[in-house]
PDB file of C-alpha atoms in Angstrom:
ATOM      1  CA  MET A  17     -14.991 -20.863  -0.857  1.00 97.00           C
ATOM      2  CA  ARG A  18     -15.748 -22.838   2.291  1.00 96.00           C
ATOM      3  CA  LYS A  19     -19.397 -23.532   3.049  1.00 97.00           C
ATOM      4  CA  ARG A  20     -21.580 -24.011   6.100  1.00 96.00           C
ATOM      5  CA  THR A  21     -25.161 -25.097   6.597  1.00 97.00           C
ATOM      6  CA  ILE A  22     -27.816 -22.715   7.886  1.00 98.00           C
ATOM      7  CA  GLY A  23     -31.100 -24.046   9.194  1.00 97.00           C
ATOM      8  CA  THR A  24     -32.013 -27.455  10.551  1.00 96.00           C
ATOM      9  CA  ASP A  25     -35.046 -28.652   8.585  1.00 95.00           C
ATOM     10  CA  PRO A  26     -33.963 -30.777   5.595  1.00 94.00           C
ATOM     11  CA  ARG A  27     -36.737 -29.133   3.550  1.00 93.00           C
ATOM     12  CA  THR A  28     -35.447 -25.582   3.985  1.00 95.00           C
ATOM     13  CA  ARG A  29     -31.839 -25.655   5.225  1.00 96.00           C
ATOM     14  CA  ARG A  30     -29.214 -24.341   2.835  1.00 97.00           C
ATOM     15  CA  GLU A  31     -25.486 -24.596   2.310  1.00 98.00           C
ATOM     16  CA  VAL A  32     -23.971 -21.126   1.964  1.00 98.00           C
ATOM     17  CA  SER A  33     -20.530 -19.595   1.659  1.00 98.00           C
ATOM     18  CA  VAL A  34     -18.801 -18.537   4.868  1.00 98.00           C
ATOM     19  CA  LEU A  35     -18.561 -14.959   3.606  1.00 98.00           C
ATOM     20  CA  SER A  36     -21.785 -13.154   2.744  1.00 98.00           C
ATOM     21  CA  LEU A  37     -22.058 -10.172   0.397  1.00 98.00           C
ATOM     22  CA  GLY A  38     -24.214  -7.204   1.347  1.00 98.00           C
ATOM     23  CA  ALA A  39     -26.124  -5.509  -1.471  1.00 98.00           C
ATOM     24  CA  MET A  40     -27.458  -2.591   0.577  1.00 98.00           C
ATOM     25  CA  LEU A  41     -26.215   0.206  -1.684  1.00 98.00           C
ATOM     26  CA  PHE A  42     -26.508  -1.618  -4.996  1.00 98.00           C
ATOM     27  CA  GLY A  43     -28.747   0.328  -7.330  1.00 98.00           C
ATOM     28  CA  THR A  44     -28.441   3.601  -5.422  1.00 98.00           C
ATOM     29  CA  LEU A  45     -25.000   4.759  -4.264  1.00 98.00           C
ATOM     30  CA  THR A  46     -23.303   1.939  -6.198  1.00 98.00           C
ATOM     31  CA  ASP A  47     -24.297   2.065  -9.865  1.00 98.00           C
ATOM     32  CA  GLU A  48     -25.583  -0.950 -11.766  1.00 98.00           C
ATOM     33  CA  ALA A  49     -22.444  -1.686 -13.765  1.00 98.00           C
ATOM     34  CA  THR A  50     -20.262  -1.669 -10.653  1.00 98.00           C
ATOM     35  CA  SER A  51     -22.820  -3.673  -8.676  1.00 98.00           C
ATOM     36  CA  PHE A  52     -22.951  -6.330 -11.401  1.00 98.00           C
ATOM     37  CA  ALA A  53     -19.149  -6.498 -11.493  1.00 98.00           C
ATOM     38  CA  VAL A  54     -18.956  -7.009  -7.718  1.00 98.00           C
ATOM     39  CA  LEU A  55     -21.687  -9.664  -7.805  1.00 98.00           C
ATOM     40  CA  ASP A  56     -19.984 -11.482 -10.678  1.00 98.00           C
ATOM     41  CA  ARG A  57     -16.641 -11.495  -8.870  1.00 98.00           C
ATOM     42  CA  TYR A  58     -18.258 -12.765  -5.671  1.00 98.00           C
ATOM     43  CA  VAL A  59     -19.886 -15.703  -7.472  1.00 98.00           C
ATOM     44  CA  GLU A  60     -16.670 -16.390  -9.387  1.00 98.00           C
ATOM     45  CA  ALA A  61     -14.892 -16.723  -6.014  1.00 98.00           C
ATOM     46  CA  GLY A  62     -17.465 -19.261  -4.820  1.00 98.00           C
ATOM     47  CA  GLY A  63     -19.748 -16.888  -2.928  1.00 98.00           C
ATOM     48  CA  THR A  64     -23.349 -18.046  -2.601  1.00 98.00           C
ATOM     49  CA  PHE A  65     -24.935 -15.883   0.144  1.00 98.00           C
ATOM     50  CA  ILE A  66     -26.191 -12.389  -0.753  1.00 98.00           C
ATOM     51  CA  ASP A  67     -28.027 -10.073   1.631  1.00 98.00           C
ATOM     52  CA  THR A  68     -30.529  -7.297   0.946  1.00 98.00           C
ATOM     53  CA  SER A  69     -33.730  -5.763   2.346  1.00 98.00           C
ATOM     54  CA  ASN A  70     -36.983  -4.328   1.069  1.00 98.00           C
ATOM     55  CA  ASN A  71     -36.010  -0.880   2.396  1.00 98.00           C
ATOM     56  CA  TYR A  72     -32.522  -0.619   0.841  1.00 98.00           C
ATOM     57  CA  ALA A  73     -31.498   2.087   0.364  1.00 97.00           C
ATOM     58  CA  TYR A  74     -34.362   4.524   0.918  1.00 98.00           C
ATOM     59  CA  TRP A  75     -32.121   7.118   2.599  1.00 98.00           C
ATOM     60  CA  GLN A  76     -30.061   7.452  -0.567  1.00 97.00           C
ATOM     61  CA  ASP A  77     -32.852   8.392  -2.967  1.00 96.00           C
ATOM     62  CA  GLY A  78     -35.741   9.530  -0.752  1.00 96.00           C
ATOM     63  CA  SER A  79     -37.840   6.494  -1.688  1.00 98.00           C
ATOM     64  CA  GLN A  80     -39.278   3.647   0.378  1.00 98.00           C
ATOM     65  CA  GLY A  81     -36.512   1.329  -0.789  1.00 98.00           C
ATOM     66  CA  GLY A  82     -36.559  -1.604  -3.149  1.00 98.00           C
ATOM     67  CA  ALA A  83     -33.744  -0.566  -5.505  1.00 98.00           C
ATOM     68  CA  SER A  84     -31.362  -3.218  -4.173  1.00 98.00           C
ATOM     69  CA  GLU A  85     -33.886  -6.049  -4.573  1.00 98.00           C
ATOM     70  CA  GLU A  86     -34.766  -4.840  -8.071  1.00 98.00           C
ATOM     71  CA  LEU A  87     -31.096  -4.741  -9.106  1.00 98.00           C
ATOM     72  CA  LEU A  88     -30.544  -8.245  -7.759  1.00 98.00           C
ATOM     73  CA  GLY A  89     -33.565  -9.394  -9.739  1.00 98.00           C
ATOM     74  CA  ARG A  90     -32.095  -7.953 -12.934  1.00 98.00           C
ATOM     75  CA  TRP A  91     -28.695  -9.475 -12.188  1.00 98.00           C
ATOM     76  CA  ARG A  92     -30.197 -12.911 -11.531  1.00 98.00           C
ATOM     77  CA  ALA A  93     -32.153 -12.815 -14.768  1.00 98.00           C
ATOM     78  CA  SER A  94     -29.222 -11.584 -16.872  1.00 98.00           C
ATOM     79  CA  ARG A  95     -26.829 -14.201 -15.477  1.00 98.00           C
ATOM     80  CA  GLY A  96     -29.230 -17.130 -15.349  1.00 97.00           C
ATOM     81  CA  ILE A  97     -28.846 -17.408 -11.573  1.00 96.00           C
ATOM     82  CA  THR A  98     -31.283 -19.821  -9.948  1.00 95.00           C
ATOM     83  CA  ASP A  99     -31.123 -21.540  -6.566  1.00 93.00           C
ATOM     84  CA  GLU A 100     -27.333 -21.935  -6.485  1.00 96.00           C
ATOM     85  CA  VAL A 101     -27.168 -18.477  -4.851  1.00 98.00           C
ATOM     86  CA  VAL A 102     -29.066 -17.878  -1.615  1.00 98.00           C
ATOM     87  CA  ILE A 103     -30.546 -14.385  -1.388  1.00 98.00           C
ATOM     88  CA  ALA A 104     -31.694 -13.192   2.016  1.00 98.00           C
ATOM     89  CA  THR A 105     -33.992 -10.212   2.403  1.00 98.00           C
ATOM     90  CA  LYS A 106     -35.795  -8.445   5.237  1.00 98.00           C
ATOM     91  CA  LEU A 107     -39.068  -6.733   5.959  1.00 98.00           C
ATOM     92  CA  GLY A 108     -40.498  -4.588   8.730  1.00 98.00           C
ATOM     93  CA  ALA A 109     -38.322  -1.476   8.426  1.00 98.00           C
ATOM     94  CA  ARG A 110     -39.584  -0.181   5.082  1.00 98.00           C
ATOM     95  CA  PRO A 111     -40.947   3.377   5.469  1.00 98.00           C
ATOM     96  CA  LYS A 112     -44.676   3.706   4.869  1.00 98.00           C
ATOM     97  CA  ALA A 113     -44.121   6.791   2.727  1.00 98.00           C
ATOM     98  CA  PRO A 114     -41.263   8.336   0.721  1.00 97.00           C
ATOM     99  CA  GLY A 115     -39.281  10.910   2.611  1.00 96.00           C
ATOM    100  CA  THR A 116     -39.805   9.198   5.974  1.00 97.00           C
ATOM    101  CA  GLY A 117     -37.762   6.574   7.835  1.00 97.00           C
ATOM    102  CA  PHE A 118     -38.026   3.410   9.879  1.00 97.00           C
ATOM    103  CA  VAL A 119     -37.655   5.184  13.216  1.00 96.00           C
ATOM    104  CA  GLU A 120     -40.873   7.173  12.944  1.00 96.00           C
ATOM    105  CA  ASN A 121     -42.794   5.445  10.154  1.00 97.00           C
ATOM    106  CA  ALA A 122     -41.857   1.790   9.694  1.00 98.00           C
ATOM    107  CA  GLU A 123     -44.245  -0.659   8.035  1.00 98.00           C
ATOM    108  CA  GLY A 124     -43.965  -2.954  11.058  1.00 98.00           C
ATOM    109  CA  LEU A 125     -44.562  -6.676  11.462  1.00 98.00           C
ATOM    110  CA  SER A 126     -48.314  -7.157  11.353  1.00 98.00           C
ATOM    111  CA  ALA A 127     -49.655 -10.237   9.575  1.00 98.00           C
ATOM    112  CA  GLU A 128     -50.917  -8.064   6.736  1.00 98.00           C
ATOM    113  CA  VAL A 129     -47.551  -6.374   6.239  1.00 98.00           C
ATOM    114  CA  VAL A 130     -45.563  -9.615   6.482  1.00 98.00           C
ATOM    115  CA  ARG A 131     -47.608 -11.236   3.725  1.00 98.00           C
ATOM    116  CA  ALA A 132     -47.781  -8.198   1.433  1.00 98.00           C
ATOM    117  CA  SER A 133     -44.136  -7.205   1.826  1.00 98.00           C
ATOM    118  CA  ALA A 134     -42.885 -10.755   1.302  1.00 98.00           C
ATOM    119  CA  GLU A 135     -44.887 -10.980  -1.923  1.00 98.00           C
ATOM    120  CA  ALA A 136     -43.515  -7.629  -3.119  1.00 98.00           C
ATOM    121  CA  SER A 137     -39.941  -8.764  -2.394  1.00 98.00           C
ATOM    122  CA  ARG A 138     -40.478 -11.949  -4.389  1.00 98.00           C
ATOM    123  CA  LYS A 139     -41.612  -9.886  -7.358  1.00 98.00           C
ATOM    124  CA  ARG A 140     -38.685  -7.469  -7.161  1.00 98.00           C
ATOM    125  CA  LEU A 141     -36.198 -10.336  -6.863  1.00 98.00           C
ATOM    126  CA  GLY A 142     -37.935 -12.404  -9.523  1.00 98.00           C
ATOM    127  CA  VAL A 143     -38.236 -15.535  -7.369  1.00 98.00           C
ATOM    128  CA  ASP A 144     -41.041 -17.877  -6.392  1.00 97.00           C
ATOM    129  CA  ARG A 145     -39.592 -18.443  -2.918  1.00 98.00           C
ATOM    130  CA  LEU A 146     -37.515 -16.243  -0.657  1.00 98.00           C
ATOM    131  CA  ASP A 147     -34.546 -18.307   0.530  1.00 98.00           C
ATOM    132  CA  LEU A 148     -34.252 -16.480   3.853  1.00 98.00           C
ATOM    133  CA  LEU A 149     -36.562 -13.810   5.236  1.00 98.00           C
ATOM    134  CA  TYR A 150     -35.698 -11.701   8.282  1.00 98.00           C
ATOM    135  CA  ALA A 151     -37.829  -9.669  10.648  1.00 98.00           C
ATOM    136  CA  HIS A 152     -35.709  -6.538  10.263  1.00 98.00           C
ATOM    137  CA  ILE A 153     -36.534  -4.551  13.406  1.00 98.00           C
ATOM    138  CA  GLU A 154     -38.771  -4.991  16.431  1.00 97.00           C
ATOM    139  CA  ASP A 155     -42.431  -4.023  16.290  1.00 97.00           C
ATOM    140  CA  THR A 156     -43.666  -3.697  19.852  1.00 96.00           C
ATOM    141  CA  GLU A 157     -47.130  -2.544  18.773  1.00 97.00           C
ATOM    142  CA  VAL A 158     -48.036  -5.864  17.147  1.00 98.00           C
ATOM    143  CA  PRO A 159     -48.479  -8.994  19.301  1.00 98.00           C
ATOM    144  CA  LEU A 160     -45.426 -11.205  18.890  1.00 98.00           C
ATOM    145  CA  ALA A 161     -47.647 -14.213  18.323  1.00 98.00           C
ATOM    146  CA  GLU A 162     -49.199 -12.520  15.277  1.00 98.00           C
ATOM    147  CA  THR A 163     -45.792 -11.943  13.696  1.00 98.00           C
ATOM    148  CA  VAL A 164     -44.645 -15.484  14.470  1.00 98.00           C
ATOM    149  CA  GLN A 165     -47.819 -16.922  12.954  1.00 98.00           C
ATOM    150  CA  ALA A 166     -47.484 -14.789   9.815  1.00 98.00           C
ATOM    151  CA  PHE A 167     -43.866 -15.773   9.170  1.00 98.00           C
ATOM    152  CA  GLY A 168     -44.549 -19.438   9.895  1.00 98.00           C
ATOM    153  CA  GLU A 169     -47.465 -19.546   7.481  1.00 98.00           C
ATOM    154  CA  LEU A 170     -45.273 -18.302   4.632  1.00 98.00           C
ATOM    155  CA  VAL A 171     -42.824 -21.146   5.252  1.00 98.00           C
ATOM    156  CA  ASP A 172     -45.629 -23.708   5.410  1.00 96.00           C
ATOM    157  CA  GLU A 173     -47.020 -22.349   2.132  1.00 97.00           C
ATOM    158  CA  GLY A 174     -43.619 -22.681   0.458  1.00 97.00           C
ATOM    159  CA  THR A 175     -43.106 -19.011  -0.424  1.00 98.00           C
ATOM    160  CA  VAL A 176     -40.332 -18.618   2.184  1.00 98.00           C
ATOM    161  CA  GLY A 177     -37.561 -21.012   3.120  1.00 98.00           C
ATOM    162  CA  LEU A 178     -35.669 -20.068   6.280  1.00 98.00           C
ATOM    163  CA  LEU A 179     -36.631 -17.446   8.847  1.00 98.00           C
ATOM    164  CA  GLY A 180     -34.311 -14.955  10.476  1.00 98.00           C
ATOM    165  CA  VAL A 181     -34.392 -12.049  12.882  1.00 98.00           C
ATOM    166  CA  SER A 182     -32.328  -8.890  13.149  1.00 98.00           C
ATOM    167  CA  ASN A 183     -31.966  -6.052  15.651  1.00 96.00           C
ATOM    168  CA  HIS A 184     -34.175  -7.607  18.347  1.00 97.00           C
ATOM    169  CA  TRP A 185     -33.476  -7.971  22.045  1.00 96.00           C
ATOM    170  CA  SER A 186     -32.370 -11.559  22.659  1.00 96.00           C
ATOM    171  CA  TRP A 187     -35.255 -12.181  25.085  1.00 96.00           C
ATOM    172  CA  ARG A 188     -37.722 -11.335  22.320  1.00 97.00           C
ATOM    173  CA  VAL A 189     -35.956 -13.740  19.963  1.00 98.00           C
ATOM    174  CA  GLU A 190     -36.269 -16.510  22.521  1.00 98.00           C
ATOM    175  CA  ARG A 191     -39.901 -15.672  23.211  1.00 98.00           C
ATOM    176  CA  ALA A 192     -40.685 -15.727  19.488  1.00 98.00           C
ATOM    177  CA  ARG A 193     -38.963 -19.077  19.058  1.00 98.00           C
ATOM    178  CA  ASN A 194     -40.904 -20.514  21.997  1.00 98.00           C
ATOM    179  CA  LEU A 195     -44.182 -19.261  20.536  1.00 98.00           C
ATOM    180  CA  ALA A 196     -43.352 -20.858  17.195  1.00 98.00           C
ATOM    181  CA  GLU A 197     -42.446 -24.166  18.803  1.00 97.00           C
ATOM    182  CA  ARG A 198     -45.647 -24.306  20.847  1.00 98.00           C
ATOM    183  CA  ALA A 199     -47.687 -23.527  17.728  1.00 97.00           C
ATOM    184  CA  GLY A 200     -45.868 -26.137  15.643  1.00 97.00           C
ATOM    185  CA  LEU A 201     -44.543 -23.450  13.311  1.00 97.00           C
ATOM    186  CA  PRO A 202     -41.076 -22.785  11.888  1.00 97.00           C
ATOM    187  CA  GLY A 203     -39.139 -20.230  13.939  1.00 97.00           C
ATOM    188  CA  TYR A 204     -36.169 -17.928  13.575  1.00 98.00           C
ATOM    189  CA  GLU A 205     -32.927 -19.782  12.850  1.00 98.00           C
ATOM    190  CA  VAL A 206     -30.605 -17.072  11.513  1.00 98.00           C
ATOM    191  CA  LEU A 207     -29.751 -14.023  13.622  1.00 98.00           C
ATOM    192  CA  GLN A 208     -28.257 -10.937  11.964  1.00 98.00           C
ATOM    193  CA  TYR A 209     -26.652  -8.331  14.218  1.00 97.00           C
ATOM    194  CA  GLY A 210     -23.884  -5.751  14.130  1.00 96.00           C
ATOM    195  CA  HIS A 211     -20.707  -7.511  15.216  1.00 97.00           C
ATOM    196  CA  SER A 212     -17.005  -6.845  14.811  1.00 97.00           C
ATOM    197  CA  TYR A 213     -13.694  -7.135  16.623  1.00 97.00           C
ATOM    198  CA  LEU A 214     -14.099  -3.796  18.371  1.00 97.00           C
ATOM    199  CA  ARG A 215     -16.810  -3.992  21.015  1.00 95.00           C
ATOM    200  CA  ARG A 216     -19.804  -1.664  20.865  1.00 94.00           C
ATOM    201  CA  ARG A 217     -21.039  -0.164  24.109  1.00 91.00           C
ATOM    202  CA  ALA A 218     -24.251  -1.777  25.329  1.00 82.00           C
ATOM    203  CA  ASP A 219     -25.511   1.308  27.147  1.00 86.00           C
ATOM    204  CA  VAL A 220     -25.607   3.734  24.211  1.00 89.00           C
ATOM    205  CA  PRO A 221     -29.237   4.146  23.097  1.00 91.00           C
ATOM    206  CA  GLY A 222     -30.053   2.667  19.724  1.00 89.00           C
ATOM    207  CA  PHE A 223     -32.335   4.007  17.012  1.00 90.00           C
ATOM    208  CA  LEU A 224     -35.387   2.351  18.533  1.00 91.00           C
ATOM    209  CA  SER A 225     -34.725   2.067  22.255  1.00 92.00           C
ATOM    210  CA  ALA A 226     -33.442   4.326  25.003  1.00 92.00           C
ATOM    211  CA  ASP A 227     -32.483   1.159  26.907  1.00 93.00           C
ATOM    212  CA  GLY A 228     -29.583   0.407  24.592  1.00 93.00           C
ATOM    213  CA  ASP A 229     -28.701  -0.846  21.145  1.00 93.00           C
ATOM    214  CA  GLN A 230     -30.638  -3.954  20.107  1.00 92.00           C
ATOM    215  CA  ALA A 231     -28.551  -4.152  16.937  1.00 93.00           C
ATOM    216  CA  ALA A 232     -25.237  -4.842  18.681  1.00 92.00           C
ATOM    217  CA  VAL A 233     -23.924  -8.218  19.802  1.00 94.00           C
ATOM    218  CA  HIS A 234     -23.595  -8.231  23.591  1.00 91.00           C
ATOM    219  CA  GLY A 235     -22.701 -10.910  26.109  1.00 92.00           C
ATOM    220  CA  ASP A 236     -26.267 -12.145  26.503  1.00 94.00           C
ATOM    221  CA  LEU A 237     -26.612 -12.786  22.774  1.00 95.00           C
ATOM    222  CA  ILE A 238     -23.223 -14.511  22.564  1.00 96.00           C
ATOM    223  CA  SER A 239     -24.115 -16.820  25.450  1.00 96.00           C
ATOM    224  CA  TYR A 240     -27.525 -17.477  23.877  1.00 97.00           C
ATOM    225  CA  LEU A 241     -25.897 -18.531  20.597  1.00 97.00           C
ATOM    226  CA  LYS A 242     -23.378 -20.743  22.363  1.00 96.00           C
ATOM    227  CA  GLU A 243     -26.238 -22.454  24.195  1.00 96.00           C
ATOM    228  CA  ASN A 244     -28.127 -22.933  20.906  1.00 96.00           C
ATOM    229  CA  PRO A 245     -25.541 -24.013  18.300  1.00 95.00           C
ATOM    230  CA  GLU A 246     -28.283 -24.786  15.768  1.00 96.00           C
ATOM    231  CA  LEU A 247     -28.671 -21.016  15.305  1.00 98.00           C
ATOM    232  CA  THR A 248     -26.496 -19.022  12.901  1.00 98.00           C
ATOM    233  CA  LEU A 249     -25.054 -15.563  13.559  1.00 98.00           C
ATOM    234  CA  VAL A 250     -24.605 -13.319  10.531  1.00 98.00           C
ATOM    235  CA  ALA A 251     -22.445 -10.329  11.466  1.00 98.00           C
ATOM    236  CA  TYR A 252     -23.288  -7.144   9.585  1.00 98.00           C
ATOM    237  CA  SER A 253     -20.944  -4.142   9.422  1.00 97.00           C
ATOM    238  CA  PRO A 254     -17.959  -6.275  10.479  1.00 98.00           C
ATOM    239  CA  LEU A 255     -15.620  -3.656   8.973  1.00 97.00           C
ATOM    240  CA  LEU A 256     -17.518  -0.744  10.555  1.00 96.00           C
ATOM    241  CA  GLY A 257     -18.218   0.906   7.224  1.00 93.00           C
ATOM    242  CA  GLY A 258     -14.545   1.668   6.701  1.00 94.00           C
ATOM    243  CA  GLY A 259     -14.006   2.679  10.315  1.00 94.00           C
ATOM    244  CA  TYR A 260     -10.900   0.516  10.714  1.00 96.00           C
ATOM    245  CA  VAL A 261      -9.029   2.119   7.828  1.00 92.00           C
ATOM    246  CA  ARG A 262     -10.480   5.541   7.014  1.00 87.00           C
ATOM    247  CA  ALA A 263      -9.131   8.515   8.935  1.00 80.00           C
ATOM    248  CA  ASP A 264     -12.233  10.497   7.931  1.00 82.00           C
ATOM    249  CA  LYS A 265     -14.569   7.837   9.379  1.00 82.00           C
ATOM    250  CA  PRO A 266     -14.779   8.298  13.167  1.00 86.00           C
ATOM    251  CA  LEU A 267     -15.869   5.235  15.118  1.00 91.00           C
ATOM    252  CA  GLY A 268     -18.454   7.203  17.069  1.00 88.00           C
ATOM    253  CA  PRO A 269     -19.729   7.103  20.660  1.00 91.00           C
ATOM    254  CA  SER A 270     -20.481   3.367  20.624  1.00 92.00           C
ATOM    255  CA  PHE A 271     -16.738   2.706  20.609  1.00 95.00           C
ATOM    256  CA  ASP A 272     -15.782   5.487  23.020  1.00 93.00           C
ATOM    257  CA  HIS A 273     -14.577   3.324  25.894  1.00 94.00           C
ATOM    258  CA  ALA A 274     -11.348   2.070  27.443  1.00 95.00           C
ATOM    259  CA  GLY A 275     -11.275  -1.188  25.485  1.00 95.00           C
ATOM    260  CA  THR A 276     -11.024   0.326  22.008  1.00 96.00           C
ATOM    261  CA  ALA A 277      -7.389   1.490  22.100  1.00 96.00           C
ATOM    262  CA  PRO A 278      -5.867  -1.798  23.364  1.00 97.00           C
ATOM    263  CA  ARG A 279      -7.877  -3.822  20.845  1.00 98.00           C
ATOM    264  CA  LEU A 280      -6.744  -1.574  18.006  1.00 97.00           C
ATOM    265  CA  ALA A 281      -3.162  -1.988  19.196  1.00 97.00           C
ATOM    266  CA  ALA A 282      -3.512  -5.777  19.217  1.00 98.00           C
ATOM    267  CA  LEU A 283      -5.135  -5.651  15.785  1.00 98.00           C
ATOM    268  CA  ASP A 284      -2.281  -3.598  14.368  1.00 97.00           C
ATOM    269  CA  ALA A 285       0.329  -5.927  15.859  1.00 98.00           C
ATOM    270  CA  VAL A 286      -1.257  -8.991  14.274  1.00 98.00           C
ATOM    271  CA  ALA A 287      -1.673  -7.162  10.964  1.00 98.00           C
ATOM    272  CA  ARG A 288       2.059  -6.366  10.926  1.00 98.00           C
ATOM    273  CA  GLU A 289       2.975  -9.960  11.726  1.00 98.00           C
ATOM    274  CA  THR A 290       0.748 -11.434   9.038  1.00 98.00           C
ATOM    275  CA  GLY A 291       1.230  -8.768   6.377  1.00 98.00           C
ATOM    276  CA  ALA A 292      -2.536  -8.426   6.229  1.00 98.00           C
ATOM    277  CA  THR A 293      -4.736  -5.359   6.478  1.00 98.00           C
ATOM    278  CA  ARG A 294      -6.753  -4.476   9.555  1.00 97.00           C
ATOM    279  CA  ASN A 295      -9.908  -5.467   7.705  1.00 98.00           C
ATOM    280  CA  GLN A 296      -8.512  -8.873   6.783  1.00 98.00           C
ATOM    281  CA  VAL A 297      -7.467  -9.629  10.352  1.00 98.00           C
ATOM    282  CA  VAL A 298     -10.941  -8.667  11.604  1.00 98.00           C
ATOM    283  CA  LEU A 299     -12.597 -11.009   9.107  1.00 98.00           C
ATOM    284  CA  ALA A 300     -10.174 -13.839   9.893  1.00 98.00           C
ATOM    285  CA  TRP A 301     -10.887 -13.351  13.609  1.00 98.00           C
ATOM    286  CA  LEU A 302     -14.621 -13.609  12.993  1.00 98.00           C
ATOM    287  CA  LEU A 303     -14.356 -16.590  10.653  1.00 97.00           C
ATOM    288  CA  GLY A 304     -12.148 -18.684  12.900  1.00 95.00           C
ATOM    289  CA  GLY A 305     -13.582 -18.001  16.335  1.00 92.00           C
ATOM    290  CA  ALA A 306     -15.095 -20.455  18.784  1.00 90.00           C
ATOM    291  CA  LEU A 307     -18.517 -19.009  17.973  1.00 92.00           C
ATOM    292  CA  PRO A 308     -19.182 -19.621  14.260  1.00 89.00           C
ATOM    293  CA  VAL A 309     -19.974 -16.345  12.501  1.00 97.00           C
ATOM    294  CA  ILE A 310     -20.769 -15.496   8.886  1.00 98.00           C
ATOM    295  CA  PRO A 311     -19.367 -12.007   8.204  1.00 98.00           C
ATOM    296  CA  LEU A 312     -21.558  -9.881   5.945  1.00 98.00           C
ATOM    297  CA  VAL A 313     -19.321  -7.531   3.963  1.00 98.00           C
ATOM    298  CA  GLY A 314     -20.201  -4.667   1.684  1.00 97.00           C
ATOM    299  CA  ALA A 315     -18.186  -3.619  -1.338  1.00 97.00           C
ATOM    300  CA  SER A 316     -18.438  -0.625  -3.645  1.00 97.00           C
ATOM    301  CA  SER A 317     -15.743  -1.951  -5.981  1.00 98.00           C
ATOM    302  CA  VAL A 318     -14.220  -5.250  -7.039  1.00 98.00           C
ATOM    303  CA  ALA A 319     -10.984  -4.215  -5.320  1.00 98.00           C
ATOM    304  CA  GLN A 320     -12.773  -3.833  -1.980  1.00 97.00           C
ATOM    305  CA  LEU A 321     -14.357  -7.257  -2.391  1.00 98.00           C
ATOM    306  CA  ASP A 322     -11.003  -8.807  -3.288  1.00 98.00           C
ATOM    307  CA  GLU A 323      -9.519  -7.488  -0.047  1.00 98.00           C
ATOM    308  CA  SER A 324     -12.265  -9.256   1.911  1.00 98.00           C
ATOM    309  CA  LEU A 325     -11.941 -12.443  -0.134  1.00 98.00           C
ATOM    310  CA  ALA A 326      -8.221 -12.591   0.676  1.00 98.00           C
ATOM    311  CA  ALA A 327      -9.124 -12.876   4.368  1.00 98.00           C
ATOM    312  CA  LEU A 328     -10.441 -16.372   3.656  1.00 98.00           C
ATOM    313  CA  ASP A 329      -6.827 -17.528   3.254  1.00 97.00           C
ATOM    314  CA  LEU A 330      -5.578 -15.841   6.417  1.00 98.00           C
ATOM    315  CA  GLU A 331      -5.074 -18.314   9.271  1.00 96.00           C
ATOM    316  CA  LEU A 332      -4.413 -16.735  12.657  1.00 98.00           C
ATOM    317  CA  THR A 333      -2.240 -18.709  15.064  1.00 97.00           C
ATOM    318  CA  ASP A 334      -3.626 -19.717  18.435  1.00 97.00           C
ATOM    319  CA  GLU A 335      -1.258 -17.212  20.044  1.00 98.00           C
ATOM    320  CA  GLN A 336      -2.401 -14.368  17.783  1.00 98.00           C
ATOM    321  CA  ARG A 337      -6.027 -15.173  18.411  1.00 97.00           C
ATOM    322  CA  ALA A 338      -5.422 -15.315  22.156  1.00 97.00           C
ATOM    323  CA  ARG A 339      -3.791 -11.885  22.037  1.00 98.00           C
ATOM    324  CA  LEU A 340      -6.699 -10.445  20.092  1.00 98.00           C
ATOM    325  CA  ASP A 341      -9.240 -12.015  22.428  1.00 96.00           C
ATOM    326  CA  SER A 342      -7.530 -10.886  25.630  1.00 97.00           C
ATOM    327  CA  ALA A 343      -6.986  -7.258  24.636  1.00 96.00           C
ATOM    328  CA  ARG A 344      -9.091  -5.124  26.962  1.00 90.00           C
TER     329      ARG A 344
END
């Protein structure tokens, strides 16, 4: 599998596969045997970039999360996996108590939480250092400088490698990076957001803001990434949780706009021409675009993963890409 480098500091940057595997439901909705089979197939195909979080998947079992990290820890130990596979995790959105959620009861991003939650993730994963640690959601009640300082200290201490950020307004990402630079601390270098071929409406309120959806890639974030090519965009939910292919999976209000139908039509036309599935064309579009993107795919079976892996061999022509890009 092709590789790309994330991060800029020679001490912490890593080479990872261009397709990342999401482990969100491993250990809860996806049983251990199936999860292990998917992980084994991913590594067999050359995959080296696995994504989880300390709150996955609390909504499946009424817990605070942690099942995904624990399963990955068991898989690593049973397979003898060391630093050849980069495992990214997140903190900040873990519920403070079972039966609650991140909207009303998130742990947040205080210095105390950052340190304690990072240590707990290391234990669940069975690692001495977290390869990549994300700030999962915004915490507007804690001074941004406190969060930046806490994350930077973990890198300086050697218990965290790279830093990332997810589901934040782009202006807060830039402010955090400026604070880190002025303090001489490592800053966010990997940005994880919801991104796919179909465009999500920017004006639909998100889980945490009535102003819109911080989790979606909008024009300001795209322009920010183009201006700062040292940053990496990891695109979660690129296949919309089955929304491209499942008749029983409505796309929802975020995609209820005039641009959805023409883009689906263009997608179907290219899929017919290439003999590929909708999902494979979407992944090929993300992988080969002018803005480098690492798609983060989930899989509840080896067959689902194999469909995504096949997209790595799909080369869109310039004309096909232009048609996909221009569909409005």
